[in-house]
């Protein structure tokens, strides 16, 4: 099942506390986008971009509407997220995830707080949205809801054993 969630005003945002030693750094490097997509996504069946060429990664990561942020905890890489500024004031959290070694350390709420904060800082933002599915971490949906997102649509998808969904 795919859950589509949104936040339509900054007032709905419920930030989590940022732990000491947590920081975010923006990058504009297609190599980093690909590396984090593969490393974070390998455990969650992220497959849609595995066919991208170097040019495809470059085209995506260098678009003015896209921002990529890396999370660090105590100086070590922890995860990443991608934001995409879309039409009519929408900002999508396109990809969001922690590296497997950092899952369970309470960093998901901090990283999501950073992603949402940055999305609302982008010019003319009217809505921040994201989707998650039952293939994602068991706490993903709850983390989004704790930060203030509410569900606006659900989809049930069916795939054959030879195909995968994201």
CSV table of N, CA, C and O in Angstrom, one decimal, residues 2-133:
chain,number,residue,atom,x,y,z
A,2,UNK,N,0.5,2.2,-0.8
A,2,UNK,CA,1.2,3.5,-0.8
A,2,UNK,C,0.4,4.6,-0.1
A,2,UNK,O,-0.8,4.7,-0.4
A,3,UNK,N,1.0,5.3,0.8
A,3,UNK,CA,0.4,6.3,1.6
A,3,UNK,C,0.9,7.7,1.0
A,3,UNK,O,2.1,7.9,1.1
A,4,UNK,N,0.0,8.6,0.6
A,4,UNK,CA,0.4,9.9,0.2
A,4,UNK,C,0.0,10.8,1.3
A,4,UNK,O,-1.1,10.8,1.8
A,5,UNK,N,1.0,11.6,1.8
A,5,UNK,CA,0.8,12.5,2.9
A,5,UNK,C,1.2,13.9,2.5
A,5,UNK,O,2.0,14.2,1.7
A,6,UNK,N,0.5,14.9,3.2
A,6,UNK,CA,0.8,16.3,2.9
A,6,UNK,C,0.7,17.1,4.2
A,6,UNK,O,0.1,16.7,5.2
A,7,UNK,N,1.3,18.3,4.1
A,7,UNK,CA,1.2,19.3,5.1
A,7,UNK,C,1.0,20.6,4.3
A,7,UNK,O,1.8,21.0,3.4
A,8,UNK,N,-0.1,21.3,4.6
A,8,UNK,CA,-0.5,22.5,3.8
A,8,UNK,C,-0.2,23.8,4.5
A,8,UNK,O,-0.6,24.8,3.9
A,9,UNK,N,0.3,23.8,5.7
A,9,UNK,CA,0.7,25.0,6.3
A,9,UNK,C,1.9,24.7,7.3
A,9,UNK,O,2.0,23.6,7.9
A,10,UNK,N,2.7,25.7,7.4
A,10,UNK,CA,3.9,25.6,8.4
A,10,UNK,C,3.4,25.3,9.8
A,10,UNK,O,4.0,24.6,10.5
A,11,UNK,N,2.2,25.8,10.1
A,11,UNK,CA,1.7,25.7,11.4
A,11,UNK,C,1.4,24.2,11.8
A,11,UNK,O,1.2,23.9,13.0
A,12,UNK,N,1.2,23.3,10.8
A,12,UNK,CA,1.0,21.9,11.1
A,12,UNK,C,2.3,21.2,11.4
A,12,UNK,O,2.2,20.0,12.0
A,13,UNK,N,3.4,21.8,11.2
A,13,UNK,CA,4.7,21.1,11.4
A,13,UNK,C,5.0,21.0,12.9
A,13,UNK,O,4.9,21.9,13.7
A,14,UNK,N,5.4,19.7,13.3
A,14,UNK,CA,5.7,19.4,14.6
A,14,UNK,C,7.2,18.9,14.6
A,14,UNK,O,7.4,17.7,14.5
A,15,UNK,N,8.1,19.8,14.8
A,15,UNK,CA,9.5,19.4,14.7
A,15,UNK,C,9.9,18.5,15.9
A,15,UNK,O,9.4,18.6,17.0
A,16,UNK,N,10.9,17.7,15.6
A,16,UNK,CA,11.5,16.9,16.7
A,16,UNK,C,12.7,17.6,17.2
A,16,UNK,O,13.3,18.5,16.5
A,17,UNK,N,13.2,17.2,18.3
A,17,UNK,CA,14.4,17.7,18.9
A,17,UNK,C,15.6,17.2,18.0
A,17,UNK,O,15.7,16.0,17.7
A,18,UNK,N,16.6,18.1,17.8
A,18,UNK,CA,17.7,17.7,17.0
A,18,UNK,C,18.8,17.2,18.0
A,18,UNK,O,19.2,18.0,18.9
A,19,UNK,N,19.3,16.0,17.9
A,19,UNK,CA,20.3,15.5,18.8
A,19,UNK,C,21.7,16.3,18.6
A,19,UNK,O,22.0,16.7,17.5
A,20,UNK,N,22.4,16.4,19.7
A,20,UNK,CA,23.7,17.0,19.6
A,20,UNK,C,24.6,16.1,18.7
A,20,UNK,O,24.5,14.9,18.8
A,21,UNK,N,25.3,16.7,17.8
A,21,UNK,CA,26.1,16.0,16.9
A,21,UNK,C,25.4,15.7,15.5
A,21,UNK,O,26.0,15.1,14.7
A,22,UNK,N,24.2,16.2,15.4
A,22,UNK,CA,23.4,16.0,14.1
A,22,UNK,C,23.6,17.2,13.3
A,22,UNK,O,23.4,18.3,13.7
A,23,UNK,N,23.8,17.0,12.0
A,23,UNK,CA,23.9,18.2,11.0
A,23,UNK,C,23.5,17.7,9.6
A,23,UNK,O,23.5,16.5,9.3
A,24,UNK,N,23.0,18.7,8.9
A,24,UNK,CA,22.7,18.5,7.5
A,24,UNK,C,23.6,19.3,6.6
A,24,UNK,O,23.9,20.5,7.0
A,25,UNK,N,24.0,18.8,5.4
A,25,UNK,CA,24.8,19.5,4.5
A,25,UNK,C,24.2,19.3,3.1
A,25,UNK,O,24.0,18.2,2.7
A,26,UNK,N,24.0,20.4,2.4
A,26,UNK,CA,23.5,20.3,1.0
A,26,UNK,C,24.6,20.0,0.1
A,26,UNK,O,25.7,20.5,0.2
A,27,UNK,N,24.3,19.1,-0.9
A,27,UNK,CA,25.3,18.8,-1.9
A,27,UNK,C,24.6,18.9,-3.3
A,27,UNK,O,23.4,18.8,-3.4
A,28,UNK,N,25.4,19.1,-4.3
A,28,UNK,CA,25.0,19.1,-5.7
A,28,UNK,C,26.0,18.3,-6.4
A,28,UNK,O,26.8,18.8,-7.1
A,29,UNK,N,25.8,17.0,-6.3
A,29,UNK,CA,26.8,16.1,-6.9
A,29,UNK,C,26.0,14.8,-7.3
A,29,UNK,O,25.6,14.1,-6.4
A,30,UNK,N,25.8,14.6,-8.6
A,30,UNK,CA,25.1,13.4,-9.0
A,30,UNK,C,25.7,12.1,-8.5
A,30,UNK,O,24.9,11.1,-8.2
A,31,UNK,N,27.0,12.0,-8.2
A,31,UNK,CA,27.6,10.8,-7.7
A,31,UNK,C,27.0,10.5,-6.3
A,31,UNK,O,26.8,9.4,-5.9
A,32,UNK,N,26.9,11.6,-5.5
A,32,UNK,CA,26.3,11.4,-4.2
A,32,UNK,C,24.9,11.0,-4.2
A,32,UNK,O,24.4,10.2,-3.4
A,33,UNK,N,24.1,11.6,-5.1
A,33,UNK,CA,22.7,11.2,-5.3
A,33,UNK,C,22.6,9.7,-5.5
A,33,UNK,O,21.8,9.0,-4.9
A,34,UNK,N,23.4,9.3,-6.5
A,34,UNK,CA,23.3,7.8,-6.9
A,34,UNK,C,23.8,6.9,-5.7
A,34,UNK,O,23.2,5.9,-5.4
A,35,UNK,N,24.9,7.3,-5.1
A,35,UNK,CA,25.4,6.5,-4.0
A,35,UNK,C,24.5,6.3,-2.9
A,35,UNK,O,24.2,5.2,-2.4
A,36,UNK,N,23.9,7.5,-2.5
A,36,UNK,CA,22.9,7.4,-1.3
A,36,UNK,C,21.6,6.7,-1.7
A,36,UNK,O,21.1,5.9,-1.0
A,37,UNK,N,21.2,6.9,-3.0
A,37,UNK,CA,20.0,6.2,-3.4
A,37,UNK,C,20.2,4.7,-3.3
A,37,UNK,O,19.4,4.0,-2.8
A,38,UNK,N,21.3,4.3,-3.8
A,38,UNK,CA,21.6,2.8,-3.8
A,38,UNK,C,21.8,2.3,-2.4
A,38,UNK,O,21.3,1.2,-2.1
A,39,UNK,N,22.6,3.0,-1.6
A,39,UNK,CA,22.9,2.5,-0.3
A,39,UNK,C,21.7,2.5,0.7
A,39,UNK,O,21.5,1.6,1.4
A,40,UNK,N,21.0,3.6,0.6
A,40,UNK,CA,19.8,3.7,1.5
A,40,UNK,C,18.7,2.8,0.9
A,40,UNK,O,18.0,2.1,1.7
A,41,UNK,N,18.5,2.8,-0.4
A,41,UNK,CA,17.4,2.1,-1.0
A,41,UNK,C,17.5,0.6,-1.1
A,41,UNK,O,16.5,-0.1,-1.3
A,42,UNK,N,18.7,0.1,-1.0
A,42,UNK,CA,18.9,-1.4,-1.2
A,42,UNK,C,18.1,-2.3,-0.3
A,42,UNK,O,17.6,-3.3,-0.7
A,43,UNK,N,17.8,-1.8,0.9
A,43,UNK,CA,17.0,-2.6,1.8
A,43,UNK,C,15.5,-2.4,1.7
A,43,UNK,O,14.7,-3.0,2.4
A,44,UNK,N,15.1,-1.4,0.9
A,44,UNK,CA,13.7,-1.0,0.8
A,44,UNK,C,13.1,-1.2,-0.6
A,44,UNK,O,12.1,-0.6,-0.9
A,45,UNK,N,13.8,-1.9,-1.5
A,45,UNK,CA,13.3,-2.2,-2.8
A,45,UNK,C,13.1,-0.9,-3.7
A,45,UNK,O,12.2,-0.8,-4.4
A,46,UNK,N,14.1,0.0,-3.5
A,46,UNK,CA,14.1,1.2,-4.4
A,46,UNK,C,14.7,0.7,-5.7
A,46,UNK,O,15.9,0.4,-5.7
A,47,UNK,N,13.9,0.7,-6.7
A,47,UNK,CA,14.4,0.2,-8.0
A,47,UNK,C,14.3,1.1,-9.2
A,47,UNK,O,14.9,0.9,-10.2
A,48,UNK,N,13.4,2.1,-9.1
A,48,UNK,CA,13.1,2.9,-10.3
A,48,UNK,C,14.3,3.6,-10.9
A,48,UNK,O,14.3,3.8,-12.1
A,49,UNK,N,15.3,4.0,-10.1
A,49,UNK,CA,16.4,4.7,-10.7
A,49,UNK,C,17.6,3.8,-11.0
A,49,UNK,O,18.7,4.3,-11.5
A,50,UNK,N,17.5,2.5,-10.7
A,50,UNK,CA,18.7,1.6,-11.0
A,50,UNK,C,19.1,1.6,-12.4
A,50,UNK,O,20.2,1.2,-12.7
A,51,UNK,N,18.2,1.9,-13.3
A,51,UNK,CA,18.5,1.9,-14.8
A,51,UNK,C,19.1,3.3,-15.3
A,51,UNK,O,19.5,3.4,-16.4
A,52,UNK,N,19.2,4.3,-14.4
A,52,UNK,CA,19.7,5.6,-14.8
A,52,UNK,C,21.1,5.5,-15.2
A,52,UNK,O,21.9,4.8,-14.6
A,53,UNK,N,21.5,6.3,-16.2
A,53,UNK,CA,22.8,6.4,-16.7
A,53,UNK,C,23.5,7.6,-15.9
A,53,UNK,O,22.8,8.3,-15.1
A,54,UNK,N,24.8,7.7,-16.1
A,54,UNK,CA,25.5,8.9,-15.5
A,54,UNK,C,24.8,10.2,-15.9
A,54,UNK,O,24.6,11.1,-15.0
A,55,UNK,N,24.4,10.3,-17.1
A,55,UNK,CA,23.7,11.5,-17.6
A,55,UNK,C,22.4,11.7,-16.9
A,55,UNK,O,22.0,12.8,-16.6
A,56,UNK,N,21.7,10.6,-16.7
A,56,UNK,CA,20.4,10.7,-16.0
A,56,UNK,C,20.5,11.2,-14.6
A,56,UNK,O,19.8,12.1,-14.2
A,57,UNK,N,21.5,10.7,-13.9
A,57,UNK,CA,21.8,11.2,-12.5
A,57,UNK,C,22.2,12.7,-12.6
A,57,UNK,O,21.7,13.5,-11.7
A,58,UNK,N,23.0,13.0,-13.5
A,58,UNK,CA,23.5,14.4,-13.6
A,58,UNK,C,22.3,15.4,-14.0
A,58,UNK,O,22.1,16.4,-13.4
A,59,UNK,N,21.4,14.9,-14.9
A,59,UNK,CA,20.3,15.7,-15.3
A,59,UNK,C,19.4,16.0,-14.0
A,59,UNK,O,18.9,17.1,-13.8
A,60,UNK,N,19.2,15.0,-13.2
A,60,UNK,CA,18.3,15.1,-12.1
A,60,UNK,C,19.0,16.0,-11.0
A,60,UNK,O,18.4,17.0,-10.6
A,61,UNK,N,20.1,15.7,-10.6
A,61,UNK,CA,20.8,16.3,-9.5
A,61,UNK,C,21.1,17.8,-9.8
A,61,UNK,O,21.2,18.6,-8.8
A,62,UNK,N,21.3,18.1,-11.0
A,62,UNK,CA,21.7,19.5,-11.4
A,62,UNK,C,20.5,20.4,-11.7
A,62,UNK,O,20.7,21.6,-12.1
A,63,UNK,N,19.3,19.9,-11.6
A,63,UNK,CA,18.1,20.7,-11.9
A,63,UNK,C,18.0,21.7,-10.8
A,63,UNK,O,18.2,21.4,-9.6
A,64,UNK,N,17.6,23.0,-11.1
A,64,UNK,CA,17.5,24.0,-10.1
A,64,UNK,C,16.4,23.7,-9.1
A,64,UNK,O,16.4,24.2,-8.0
A,65,UNK,N,15.4,22.9,-9.5
A,65,UNK,CA,14.3,22.6,-8.6
A,65,UNK,C,14.6,21.5,-7.6
A,65,UNK,O,13.8,21.2,-6.7
A,66,UNK,N,15.8,20.9,-7.7
A,66,UNK,CA,16.1,19.8,-6.8
A,66,UNK,C,17.2,20.1,-5.8
A,66,UNK,O,18.2,20.8,-6.2
A,67,UNK,N,17.0,19.8,-4.6
A,67,UNK,CA,18.0,19.9,-3.6
A,67,UNK,C,18.3,18.5,-2.9
A,67,UNK,O,17.3,17.8,-2.6
A,68,UNK,N,19.5,18.2,-2.7
A,68,UNK,CA,19.9,17.0,-2.0
A,68,UNK,C,20.7,17.4,-0.8
A,68,UNK,O,21.6,18.2,-0.8
A,69,UNK,N,20.3,16.8,0.3
A,69,UNK,CA,20.9,17.0,1.6
A,69,UNK,C,21.4,15.7,2.2
A,69,UNK,O,20.7,14.7,2.2
A,70,UNK,N,22.6,15.7,2.8
A,70,UNK,CA,23.1,14.6,3.5
A,70,UNK,C,23.0,14.9,5.0
A,70,UNK,O,23.3,16.0,5.4
A,71,UNK,N,22.7,13.8,5.7
A,71,UNK,CA,22.6,13.9,7.2
A,71,UNK,C,23.9,13.3,7.8
A,71,UNK,O,24.4,12.3,7.3
A,72,UNK,N,24.4,13.9,8.8
A,72,UNK,CA,25.6,13.4,9.5
A,72,UNK,C,25.3,13.4,11.0
A,72,UNK,O,24.6,14.2,11.5
A,73,UNK,N,25.8,12.3,11.6
A,73,UNK,CA,25.7,12.3,13.1
A,73,UNK,C,27.1,11.9,13.6
A,73,UNK,O,27.7,11.0,13.2
A,74,UNK,N,27.5,12.8,14.5
A,74,UNK,CA,28.9,12.7,15.1
A,74,UNK,C,29.9,12.5,14.0
A,74,UNK,O,30.8,11.7,14.1
A,75,UNK,N,29.7,13.3,13.0
A,75,UNK,CA,30.7,13.4,11.9
A,75,UNK,C,30.6,12.3,10.9
A,75,UNK,O,31.3,12.3,9.9
A,76,UNK,N,29.7,11.3,11.0
A,76,UNK,CA,29.6,10.2,10.1
A,76,UNK,C,28.3,10.3,9.3
A,76,UNK,O,27.3,10.8,9.8
A,77,UNK,N,28.4,9.8,8.1
A,77,UNK,CA,27.2,9.9,7.2
A,77,UNK,C,26.0,9.1,7.9
A,77,UNK,O,26.3,8.0,8.4
A,78,UNK,N,24.8,9.6,7.8
A,78,UNK,CA,23.7,9.0,8.4
A,78,UNK,C,22.6,8.7,7.4
A,78,UNK,O,21.8,7.7,7.6
A,79,UNK,N,22.4,9.6,6.5
A,79,UNK,CA,21.3,9.4,5.5
A,79,UNK,C,21.2,10.5,4.6
A,79,UNK,O,22.1,11.4,4.5
A,80,UNK,N,20.1,10.6,3.8
A,80,UNK,CA,19.9,11.7,2.9
A,80,UNK,C,18.5,11.9,2.5
A,80,UNK,O,17.6,11.1,2.8
A,81,UNK,N,18.2,13.1,1.9
A,81,UNK,CA,16.9,13.3,1.4
A,81,UNK,C,17.0,14.2,0.2
A,81,UNK,O,18.0,15.0,0.0
A,82,UNK,N,16.0,14.1,-0.7
A,82,UNK,CA,15.9,14.9,-1.9
A,82,UNK,C,14.6,15.7,-1.9
A,82,UNK,O,13.6,15.1,-1.6
A,83,UNK,N,14.7,17.0,-2.2
A,83,UNK,CA,13.5,17.8,-2.2
A,83,UNK,C,13.3,18.3,-3.7
A,83,UNK,O,14.3,18.6,-4.3
A,84,UNK,N,12.1,18.3,-4.2
A,84,UNK,CA,11.8,18.8,-5.5
A,84,UNK,C,10.8,19.9,-5.4
A,84,UNK,O,9.6,19.6,-5.0
A,85,UNK,N,11.1,21.1,-5.8
A,85,UNK,CA,10.2,22.2,-5.9
A,85,UNK,C,9.4,22.0,-7.2
A,85,UNK,O,9.9,21.8,-8.3
A,86,UNK,N,8.0,22.0,-7.0
A,86,UNK,CA,7.1,21.7,-8.1
A,86,UNK,C,6.2,22.8,-8.3
A,86,UNK,O,6.2,23.8,-7.6
A,87,UNK,N,5.3,22.7,-9.3
A,87,UNK,CA,4.3,23.7,-9.6
A,87,UNK,C,3.4,24.0,-8.5
A,87,UNK,O,3.2,23.2,-7.6
A,88,UNK,N,2.8,25.2,-8.5
A,88,UNK,CA,1.8,25.6,-7.6
A,88,UNK,C,2.2,25.6,-6.1
A,88,UNK,O,1.4,25.3,-5.2
A,89,UNK,N,3.5,25.8,-5.8
A,89,UNK,CA,3.9,25.9,-4.5
A,89,UNK,C,4.1,24.6,-3.8
A,89,UNK,O,4.3,24.5,-2.6
A,90,UNK,N,4.1,23.5,-4.5
A,90,UNK,CA,4.4,22.1,-3.9
A,90,UNK,C,5.8,21.8,-3.8
A,90,UNK,O,6.6,22.2,-4.7
A,91,UNK,N,6.2,21.2,-2.7
A,91,UNK,CA,7.6,20.7,-2.5
A,91,UNK,C,7.4,19.2,-2.1
A,91,UNK,O,6.8,18.9,-1.1
A,92,UNK,N,8.0,18.4,-2.9
A,92,UNK,CA,7.9,16.9,-2.6
A,92,UNK,C,9.2,16.5,-1.9
A,92,UNK,O,10.3,16.8,-2.4
A,93,UNK,N,9.1,15.7,-0.9
A,93,UNK,CA,10.3,15.0,-0.3
A,93,UNK,C,10.3,13.7,-1.2
A,93,UNK,O,9.5,12.8,-1.0
A,94,UNK,N,11.2,13.7,-2.2
A,94,UNK,CA,11.2,12.7,-3.2
A,94,UNK,C,11.7,11.4,-2.7
A,94,UNK,O,11.2,10.3,-2.8
A,95,UNK,N,12.9,11.5,-2.0
A,95,UNK,CA,13.5,10.3,-1.4
A,95,UNK,C,14.0,10.8,0.0
A,95,UNK,O,14.5,11.9,0.2
A,96,UNK,N,13.9,9.8,0.9
A,96,UNK,CA,14.3,10.1,2.3
A,96,UNK,C,14.6,8.8,2.9
A,96,UNK,O,13.9,7.8,2.9
A,97,UNK,N,15.8,8.7,3.6
A,97,UNK,CA,16.1,7.5,4.2
A,97,UNK,C,17.5,7.6,4.9
A,97,UNK,O,18.3,8.4,4.6
A,98,UNK,N,17.6,6.7,5.9
A,98,UNK,CA,18.8,6.5,6.7
A,98,UNK,C,19.7,5.4,6.2
A,98,UNK,O,19.1,4.4,5.6
A,99,UNK,N,21.0,5.5,6.3
A,99,UNK,CA,21.8,4.3,6.0
A,99,UNK,C,21.5,3.2,7.1
A,99,UNK,O,21.2,3.5,8.2
A,100,UNK,N,21.7,2.0,6.7
A,100,UNK,CA,21.3,0.9,7.6
A,100,UNK,C,22.0,0.9,8.9
A,100,UNK,O,21.4,0.6,9.9
A,101,UNK,N,23.2,1.4,9.0
A,101,UNK,CA,24.0,1.4,10.2
A,101,UNK,C,23.4,2.4,11.2
A,101,UNK,O,23.7,2.4,12.4
A,102,UNK,N,22.6,3.4,10.7
A,102,UNK,CA,22.1,4.4,11.6
A,102,UNK,C,20.6,4.3,12.0
A,102,UNK,O,20.1,5.1,12.8
A,103,UNK,N,20.0,3.3,11.4
A,103,UNK,CA,18.6,3.0,11.7
A,103,UNK,C,18.5,2.6,13.2
A,103,UNK,O,19.3,1.8,13.7
A,104,UNK,N,17.5,3.1,13.9
A,104,UNK,CA,17.2,2.8,15.3
A,104,UNK,C,17.9,3.6,16.3
A,104,UNK,O,17.9,3.4,17.5
A,105,UNK,N,18.6,4.7,15.8
A,105,UNK,CA,19.3,5.6,16.7
A,105,UNK,C,18.6,6.9,16.9
A,105,UNK,O,19.1,7.8,17.5
A,106,UNK,N,17.3,7.0,16.5
A,106,UNK,CA,16.5,8.2,16.7
A,106,UNK,C,16.8,9.3,15.8
A,106,UNK,O,16.5,10.5,16.1
A,107,UNK,N,17.4,9.0,14.7
A,107,UNK,CA,17.8,10.1,13.7
A,107,UNK,C,16.8,10.4,12.7
A,107,UNK,O,16.8,11.5,12.0
A,108,UNK,N,15.8,9.5,12.5
A,108,UNK,CA,14.8,9.7,11.4
A,108,UNK,C,13.9,11.0,11.7
A,108,UNK,O,13.7,11.8,10.8
A,109,UNK,N,13.5,11.2,12.9
A,109,UNK,CA,12.8,12.4,13.3
A,109,UNK,C,13.6,13.7,13.1
A,109,UNK,O,13.0,14.7,12.6
A,110,UNK,N,14.8,13.6,13.4
A,110,UNK,CA,15.7,14.8,13.2
A,110,UNK,C,15.9,15.1,11.8
A,110,UNK,O,15.8,16.3,11.3
A,111,UNK,N,16.2,14.1,11.0
A,111,UNK,CA,16.4,14.3,9.5
A,111,UNK,C,15.1,14.8,8.9
A,111,UNK,O,15.1,15.7,8.0
A,112,UNK,N,14.0,14.2,9.3
A,112,UNK,CA,12.7,14.7,8.7
A,112,UNK,C,12.4,16.1,9.1
A,112,UNK,O,11.9,16.9,8.3
A,113,UNK,N,12.7,16.5,10.3
A,113,UNK,CA,12.6,17.8,10.8
A,113,UNK,C,13.4,18.8,9.9
A,113,UNK,O,12.9,19.8,9.5
A,114,UNK,N,14.6,18.4,9.6
A,114,UNK,CA,15.4,19.2,8.7
A,114,UNK,C,14.8,19.3,7.3
A,114,UNK,O,14.8,20.4,6.6
A,115,UNK,N,14.3,18.2,6.8
A,115,UNK,CA,13.7,18.2,5.4
A,115,UNK,C,12.5,19.1,5.3
A,115,UNK,O,12.4,19.9,4.4
A,116,UNK,N,11.6,19.0,6.3
A,116,UNK,CA,10.4,19.8,6.3
A,116,UNK,C,10.8,21.2,6.5
A,116,UNK,O,10.2,22.1,5.8
A,117,UNK,N,11.7,21.5,7.4
A,117,UNK,CA,12.1,22.9,7.6
A,117,UNK,C,12.6,23.6,6.3
A,117,UNK,O,12.2,24.7,6.0
A,118,UNK,N,13.5,22.8,5.6
A,118,UNK,CA,14.0,23.3,4.4
A,118,UNK,C,12.9,23.5,3.3
A,118,UNK,O,12.9,24.5,2.6
A,119,UNK,N,12.0,22.5,3.2
A,119,UNK,CA,10.9,22.6,2.3
A,119,UNK,C,10.1,23.9,2.5
A,119,UNK,O,9.7,24.6,1.5
A,120,UNK,N,9.8,24.2,3.7
A,120,UNK,CA,9.0,25.4,4.0
A,120,UNK,C,9.8,26.7,3.8
A,120,UNK,O,9.2,27.7,3.6
A,121,UNK,N,11.1,26.6,3.8
A,121,UNK,CA,12.0,27.8,3.6
A,121,UNK,C,12.0,28.1,2.1
A,121,UNK,O,12.4,29.2,1.7
A,122,UNK,N,11.8,27.1,1.2
A,122,UNK,CA,11.8,27.4,-0.2
A,122,UNK,C,10.8,28.4,-0.6
A,122,UNK,O,9.7,28.4,-0.1
A,123,UNK,N,11.1,29.2,-1.6
A,123,UNK,CA,10.3,30.3,-2.0
A,123,UNK,C,8.9,29.8,-2.4
A,123,UNK,O,8.8,28.9,-3.2
A,124,UNK,N,7.8,30.5,-1.9
A,124,UNK,CA,6.4,30.2,-2.3
A,124,UNK,C,5.9,28.9,-2.0
A,124,UNK,O,4.9,28.5,-2.6
A,125,UNK,N,6.5,28.2,-1.0
A,125,UNK,CA,5.9,26.9,-0.6
A,125,UNK,C,4.5,27.0,0.0
A,125,UNK,O,4.3,27.8,0.9
A,126,UNK,N,3.6,26.2,-0.6
A,126,UNK,CA,2.2,26.2,-0.1
A,126,UNK,C,1.9,24.8,0.5
A,126,UNK,O,0.9,24.7,1.2
A,127,UNK,N,2.7,23.8,0.1
A,127,UNK,CA,2.4,22.4,0.5
A,127,UNK,C,3.6,21.6,0.4
A,127,UNK,O,4.4,21.7,-0.6
A,128,UNK,N,3.8,20.8,1.4
A,128,UNK,CA,4.9,19.8,1.4
A,128,UNK,C,4.3,18.4,1.4
A,128,UNK,O,3.4,18.2,2.2
A,129,UNK,N,4.8,17.6,0.5
A,129,UNK,CA,4.2,16.3,0.5
A,129,UNK,C,5.2,15.2,0.3
A,129,UNK,O,6.4,15.4,-0.1
A,130,UNK,N,4.8,13.9,0.6
A,130,UNK,CA,5.7,12.8,0.5
A,130,UNK,C,4.8,11.5,0.3
A,130,UNK,O,3.6,11.6,0.6
A,131,UNK,N,5.4,10.5,-0.1
A,131,UNK,CA,4.7,9.2,-0.1
A,131,UNK,C,5.6,8.2,0.5
A,131,UNK,O,6.8,8.2,0.4
A,132,UNK,N,5.0,7.2,1.1
A,132,UNK,CA,5.7,6.1,1.7
A,132,UNK,C,4.8,4.8,1.4
A,132,UNK,O,3.7,4.9,1.1
A,133,UNK,N,5.4,3.7,1.6
A,133,UNK,CA,4.7,2.4,1.3
A,133,UNK,C,5.0,1.4,2.3
A,133,UNK,O,5.9,1.6,3.2
